[in-house]
Coordinates of C-alpha atoms in Angstrom, one line a residue:
M1436 CA -96.0 169.0 37.9
G1437 CA -92.7 170.5 37.0
T1438 CA -89.2 169.8 35.6
Y1439 CA -86.2 170.7 37.7
N1440 CA -82.4 170.4 36.9
I1441 CA -80.1 169.6 39.8
A1442 CA -76.3 169.6 39.8
V1443 CA -75.1 166.8 42.0
I1444 CA -71.6 167.1 43.6
K1445 CA -71.0 164.0 45.7
G1446 CA -67.6 165.1 46.8
D1447 CA -65.3 163.1 49.2
G1448 CA -65.4 160.8 52.1
I1449 CA -69.0 160.0 53.0
G1450 CA -70.3 162.4 50.4
P1451 CA -71.2 159.7 47.9
D1452 CA -72.8 157.6 50.6
I1453 CA -75.2 160.3 51.9
V1454 CA -75.9 161.9 48.5
E1455 CA -77.1 158.6 47.0
Q1456 CA -79.7 158.4 49.8
A1457 CA -80.8 161.9 49.1
E1458 CA -81.2 161.0 45.4
K1459 CA -83.5 158.2 46.3
V1460 CA -85.7 160.7 48.2
I1461 CA -85.7 163.1 45.3
A1462 CA -86.8 160.3 43.0
K1463 CA -89.5 159.2 45.4
I1464 CA -90.9 162.8 45.7
G1465 CA -90.8 163.0 41.9
E1466 CA -92.8 159.8 41.7
K1467 CA -95.3 160.9 44.3
F1468 CA -96.0 164.4 43.0
G1469 CA -95.4 163.9 39.3
H1470 CA -92.2 166.0 39.0
I1471 CA -89.2 165.3 36.8
F1472 CA -85.8 165.9 38.5
N1473 CA -82.9 165.8 36.1
M1474 CA -79.7 165.2 38.1
T1475 CA -76.3 165.9 36.5
E1476 CA -73.1 164.8 38.4
A1477 CA -70.1 167.1 38.6
L1478 CA -66.7 166.9 40.4
A1479 CA -65.4 169.2 43.2
G1480 CA -63.0 168.8 46.1
G1481 CA -60.5 166.0 46.5
A1482 CA -62.3 163.8 43.9
A1483 CA -61.8 166.6 41.4
I1484 CA -58.2 167.0 42.3
D1485 CA -57.6 163.3 41.8
A1486 CA -59.4 163.3 38.5
V1487 CA -58.4 166.5 36.8
G1488 CA -55.8 168.1 39.1
E1489 CA -57.9 171.0 40.5
A1490 CA -60.5 171.3 43.2
L1491 CA -63.1 173.3 41.2
P1492 CA -63.0 172.5 37.4
K1493 CA -64.6 175.0 35.1
N1494 CA -67.0 172.3 33.9
T1495 CA -68.4 172.0 37.4
I1496 CA -69.2 175.7 37.6
D1497 CA -70.8 175.4 34.1
V1498 CA -73.0 172.5 35.2
C1499 CA -74.1 174.4 38.3
K1500 CA -74.9 177.6 36.4
N1501 CA -77.1 175.5 34.0
S1502 CA -79.0 174.0 36.9
D1503 CA -81.8 175.2 39.1
A1504 CA -80.0 174.1 42.3
V1505 CA -77.0 172.3 43.6
L1506 CA -76.8 169.3 45.9
L1507 CA -73.5 168.9 47.6
G1508 CA -72.2 166.1 49.8
A1509 CA -68.9 167.0 51.5
V1510 CA -65.4 167.7 50.5
G1511 CA -61.9 167.3 52.0
G1512 CA -59.9 164.8 53.9
P1513 CA -56.4 164.1 55.3
K1514 CA -55.3 162.7 51.9
W1515 CA -55.0 166.3 50.6
D1516 CA -53.8 168.0 53.8
G1517 CA -50.3 168.6 52.3
L1518 CA -51.6 170.9 49.6
A1519 CA -51.4 174.7 49.7
G1520 CA -54.4 176.5 51.0
N1521 CA -55.8 177.6 47.7
K1522 CA -55.3 174.1 46.2
R1523 CA -57.0 172.1 49.0
P1524 CA -60.4 170.5 48.4
E1525 CA -62.1 173.0 50.7
S1526 CA -61.2 175.9 48.3
A1527 CA -63.8 174.5 46.0
L1528 CA -66.5 175.5 48.5
L1529 CA -65.3 179.1 48.7
G1530 CA -65.0 179.1 44.9
I1531 CA -68.5 177.8 44.3
R1532 CA -70.1 180.3 46.7
K1533 CA -68.2 183.2 45.2
Q1534 CA -68.8 182.3 41.5
L1535 CA -72.5 181.5 42.0
G1536 CA -73.1 184.6 44.2
L1537 CA -74.3 182.5 47.2
Y1538 CA -73.8 185.0 50.0
A1539 CA -76.4 183.8 52.5
N1540 CA -76.1 180.5 54.4
L1541 CA -79.2 179.4 56.3
R1542 CA -78.6 176.7 58.9
P1543 CA -81.6 175.6 61.0
A1544 CA -80.8 173.8 64.3
I1545 CA -83.9 171.9 65.2
M1546 CA -84.4 169.6 68.1
H1547 CA -86.5 166.6 67.1
K1548 CA -88.5 165.5 70.1
A1549 CA -87.5 161.9 69.5
L1550 CA -83.8 162.9 69.9
S1551 CA -84.1 165.1 72.9
N1552 CA -82.1 162.6 75.0
S1553 CA -79.2 162.9 72.6
S1554 CA -78.6 166.6 73.4
P1555 CA -75.6 167.2 75.8
I1556 CA -77.7 170.0 77.4
K1557 CA -80.0 169.2 80.3
Q1558 CA -83.6 168.5 79.4
E1559 CA -84.9 171.4 81.5
I1560 CA -82.7 173.8 79.5
I1561 CA -83.2 172.4 76.0
G1562 CA -86.9 171.6 76.2
D1563 CA -88.7 169.7 73.5
N1564 CA -89.1 172.2 70.7
L1565 CA -85.8 174.0 70.2
D1566 CA -85.7 175.7 66.8
I1567 CA -82.9 178.1 66.0
L1568 CA -82.0 179.5 62.5
V1569 CA -78.5 180.8 62.0
V1570 CA -78.1 183.1 59.0
R1571 CA -74.4 183.3 58.1
E1572 CA -72.8 185.7 55.7
L1573 CA -71.0 183.5 53.2
T1574 CA -68.8 185.4 50.7
G1575 CA -67.2 188.2 52.7
G1576 CA -65.2 188.6 55.9
I1577 CA -61.9 187.1 56.9
Y1578 CA -62.3 184.0 54.6
F1579 CA -62.2 186.3 51.5
G1580 CA -60.1 189.2 52.7
E1581 CA -56.5 189.9 51.9
K1582 CA -54.2 187.3 53.2
G1583 CA -50.5 186.4 53.0
Y1584 CA -47.1 186.4 54.7
R1585 CA -44.9 189.3 55.6
E1586 CA -41.9 190.2 57.8
G1587 CA -42.9 191.3 61.3
P1588 CA -41.1 192.3 64.5
Y1589 CA -40.6 188.6 65.3
G1590 CA -39.7 187.4 61.8
E1591 CA -42.1 186.0 59.2
E1592 CA -45.8 186.3 60.1
A1593 CA -49.1 185.3 58.5
Y1594 CA -52.1 187.6 58.2
D1595 CA -55.8 187.4 57.2
V1596 CA -57.9 190.6 56.9
E1597 CA -61.5 190.8 58.1
R1598 CA -63.3 193.2 55.8
Y1599 CA -67.0 194.0 55.1
S1600 CA -68.8 196.7 53.1
P1601 CA -72.2 198.1 54.1
M1602 CA -73.7 196.4 51.0
E1603 CA -72.5 193.0 52.0
I1604 CA -73.9 193.5 55.5
E1605 CA -77.2 195.0 54.4
R1606 CA -78.2 192.1 52.1
I1607 CA -77.5 189.3 54.6
V1608 CA -79.2 191.3 57.4
R1609 CA -82.4 191.8 55.3
I1610 CA -82.6 188.0 54.7
A1611 CA -82.3 187.5 58.5
F1612 CA -85.0 190.1 59.2
D1613 CA -87.3 188.6 56.6
A1614 CA -86.8 185.2 58.1
A1615 CA -87.5 186.5 61.6
M1616 CA -90.8 188.1 60.3
K1617 CA -91.9 184.6 59.2
R1618 CA -91.0 183.0 62.6
N1619 CA -91.2 184.6 66.0
K1620 CA -90.1 188.1 65.1
K1621 CA -87.0 188.0 67.1
L1622 CA -83.4 188.5 65.8
T1623 CA -80.1 188.4 67.5
S1624 CA -77.1 190.0 65.7
V1625 CA -73.8 188.6 66.8
D1626 CA -70.6 190.6 66.4
K1627 CA -67.4 191.7 68.3
A1628 CA -68.1 195.4 68.2
N1629 CA -66.1 196.0 71.4
V1630 CA -62.9 195.1 69.6
L1631 CA -63.3 194.9 65.8
E1632 CA -63.9 197.8 63.4
S1633 CA -65.6 195.5 61.0
S1634 CA -68.0 194.5 63.7
R1635 CA -68.7 198.2 64.6
L1636 CA -69.8 198.7 61.0
W1637 CA -71.8 195.5 61.2
R1638 CA -73.7 196.7 64.2
K1639 CA -74.3 200.2 62.8
T1640 CA -75.7 198.7 59.6
V1641 CA -77.9 196.3 61.5
I1642 CA -79.4 199.2 63.5
E1643 CA -80.2 201.1 60.4
I1644 CA -81.9 198.2 58.6
A1645 CA -83.9 197.4 61.8
K1646 CA -85.8 200.7 61.3
E1647 CA -87.5 199.0 58.3
Y1648 CA -88.7 196.1 60.6
P1649 CA -90.3 197.7 63.6
E1650 CA -92.1 194.5 64.4
V1651 CA -88.9 192.5 65.0
E1652 CA -87.4 192.5 68.4
L1653 CA -83.6 193.0 67.9
D1654 CA -80.8 192.4 70.3
H1655 CA -77.0 192.5 69.8
M1656 CA -74.6 190.0 71.4
Y1657 CA -70.8 189.7 71.4
V1658 CA -69.7 186.4 69.8
D1659 CA -68.1 185.1 73.0
N1660 CA -71.3 185.7 75.0
A1661 CA -73.4 184.2 72.2
A1662 CA -71.3 181.0 72.3
M1663 CA -71.9 180.8 76.1
Q1664 CA -75.6 181.6 75.9
L1665 CA -76.2 178.9 73.2
V1666 CA -75.4 176.3 75.9
R1667 CA -76.6 178.2 78.9
N1668 CA -79.9 179.5 77.5
P1669 CA -80.5 178.3 73.9
K1670 CA -84.2 179.2 74.0
H1671 CA -83.1 182.9 74.1
F1672 CA -82.5 182.6 70.3
D1673 CA -84.8 182.4 67.4
V1674 CA -82.9 183.8 64.4
I1675 CA -79.2 184.6 64.6
V1676 CA -77.4 186.7 62.0
T1677 CA -73.7 187.0 61.9
S1678 CA -70.5 187.2 59.9
N1679 CA -68.8 184.4 57.9
M1680 CA -66.3 183.2 60.5
F1681 CA -68.6 183.7 63.6
G1682 CA -71.4 181.9 61.8
D1683 CA -69.2 179.0 60.8
I1684 CA -68.4 178.4 64.5
L1685 CA -71.7 179.2 66.1
S1686 CA -73.8 177.0 63.7
D1687 CA -71.6 174.0 64.5
E1688 CA -72.1 174.7 68.2
A1689 CA -75.8 174.9 67.7
S1690 CA -75.8 171.6 65.8
Q1691 CA -74.3 169.8 68.8
I1692 CA -77.0 171.2 71.1
T1693 CA -79.6 169.4 69.0
G1694 CA -77.8 166.1 69.5
S1695 CA -76.0 165.3 66.3
I1696 CA -74.2 167.3 63.5
G1697 CA -75.5 164.5 61.3
M1698 CA -79.0 165.9 61.5
L1699 CA -78.5 169.5 60.3
P1700 CA -79.1 170.7 56.7
S1701 CA -78.1 174.0 55.2
A1702 CA -79.0 176.2 52.2
S1703 CA -76.7 178.7 50.5
L1704 CA -78.6 181.4 48.7
G1705 CA -78.0 184.4 46.6
E1706 CA -80.3 186.6 44.4
G1707 CA -83.3 184.8 43.0
A1708 CA -84.3 181.2 43.6
F1709 CA -80.9 179.4 42.9
G1710 CA -79.2 177.8 45.8
M1711 CA -76.8 175.1 46.9
Y1712 CA -77.9 172.6 49.6
E1713 CA -75.6 170.5 51.8
P1714 CA -75.3 169.0 55.2
I1715 CA -73.2 171.1 57.6
H1716 CA -71.0 168.1 58.7
G1717 CA -67.7 167.2 57.1
S1718 CA -66.5 164.4 54.9
A1719 CA -65.7 161.9 57.7
P1720 CA -63.3 159.9 55.5
D1721 CA -62.7 157.4 58.3
I1722 CA -66.2 155.9 57.9
A1723 CA -66.6 156.4 54.1
G1724 CA -68.1 153.4 52.3
M1725 CA -68.9 151.6 55.6
N1726 CA -72.7 152.2 55.4
I1727 CA -72.8 153.8 58.8
A1728 CA -73.0 157.6 58.0
N1729 CA -76.2 159.4 58.9
P1730 CA -77.9 160.7 55.6
L1731 CA -80.7 162.7 57.3
A1732 CA -78.9 166.1 57.2
T1733 CA -78.5 165.6 53.4
I1734 CA -82.1 164.4 53.1
L1735 CA -83.3 167.4 55.0
S1736 CA -81.2 169.7 52.8
I1737 CA -83.4 168.3 49.9
S1738 CA -86.4 169.6 51.8
M1739 CA -84.8 173.1 51.9
M1740 CA -84.1 172.8 48.2
F1741 CA -87.8 172.0 47.5
K1742 CA -88.8 175.0 49.6
Y1743 CA -86.3 177.7 48.7
S1744 CA -85.3 177.0 45.1
F1745 CA -88.4 175.2 43.7
G1746 CA -91.2 176.7 45.7
L1747 CA -92.5 173.2 46.5
E1748 CA -93.8 173.7 50.0
A1749 CA -95.9 170.5 50.2
E1750 CA -93.0 168.4 48.9
A1751 CA -90.7 170.0 51.4
K1752 CA -93.1 169.2 54.3
T1753 CA -93.5 165.6 53.0
V1754 CA -89.8 165.1 53.4
E1755 CA -89.6 166.7 56.8
D1756 CA -92.6 164.7 58.0
A1757 CA -91.1 161.4 56.7
V1758 CA -87.9 162.1 58.7
T1759 CA -89.9 162.8 61.9
K1760 CA -91.9 159.6 61.4
V1761 CA -88.8 157.6 61.0
L1762 CA -87.3 159.1 64.2
D1763 CA -90.6 158.6 66.1
K1764 CA -90.4 154.9 65.3
G1765 CA -87.0 154.7 66.9
I1766 CA -85.1 154.1 63.7
R1767 CA -81.6 155.3 64.2
T1768 CA -78.1 155.4 62.6
V1769 CA -75.3 154.8 65.0
D1770 CA -74.5 158.4 65.7
I1771 CA -78.0 159.2 67.0
A1772 CA -78.7 155.9 68.7
E1773 CA -78.8 155.8 72.5
E1774 CA -76.8 153.3 74.5
G1775 CA -78.1 149.8 73.9
Q1776 CA -80.4 151.0 71.1
A1777 CA -80.3 149.2 67.7
S1778 CA -79.0 151.1 64.7
I1779 CA -79.3 150.7 60.9
G1780 CA -77.0 151.7 58.1
T1781 CA -76.9 154.6 55.7
K1782 CA -78.8 152.8 52.9
E1783 CA -81.4 151.4 55.2
M1784 CA -82.1 154.9 56.6
G1785 CA -82.6 156.3 53.1
E1786 CA -85.0 153.4 52.4
A1787 CA -86.9 154.0 55.7
V1788 CA -87.5 157.7 54.8
C1789 CA -88.6 156.7 51.3
A1790 CA -91.0 154.2 52.8
E1791 CA -92.7 157.0 54.8
I1792 CA -93.0 159.2 51.8

């Protein structure tokens, strides 16, 4: 038995729809295992802009810092597209990660056997048990480098600087090696070392850290080749470690290989047990409030929260097993239903998972 404090940021679009189902699952786990989960809501993204005029209010950071973990839905939408870059809802994500020191993003791409027909990749290529973990650096690189406008040879030009220090690379690479040690002891480091100086430092640092993990098979791959191999030979990969921007792109590609972006959770971690947990998909404002969004990625993010922040392995497995049982029974939201297959709504899917718990 334990007491845990969770900051809940529902966000925009389908964020409230899916987070509410995750909250049901948290409550059910608390009931089953005798835990107390205190959930405190906070605003971020477009909802915060509408309410208080800024994407990431100080109160939200305070609530997060006073919690053991953060559950996040999704932020953003066309309503706020006209705002300047540092005022947009998405800036809240960068701000939360930076202020909370969340530098490591773990994104598992797991093919559930019941959904193997949903993958756009041929069955003989994808197999039945695809399980890839993308470890993405989260607080460095081009997203956080110097940016602005200046006069160039053809008039005004925009620039964004990709920058990394050895320390930033070392800490994310160690997390990836540690993850590989707990899996199949295979790590692929993705960079663009044939072109980018930052990638050359990345590769040099990875090679140095690899000396501490002689049991792990390490290979290096340029990002364009990695993108191709993910669809050509996805079983080549077990753990992938890469920079912020490359990881952003490759993890979304990996999600589609598994059949639906609506199925994939993520954990953003820093030093210690604190973390932020969210589905990797966007806010999908066009279907907000329609009870058709898939909440399973958010529910599986709860499983990662139990595992990484709370150390509740049995509780995490209970959630994962409940999702598998639901899928094995043919229960589907519309995004993962095959042609002609019946589908249920967001709320009904949350209830179905709770029933299996």
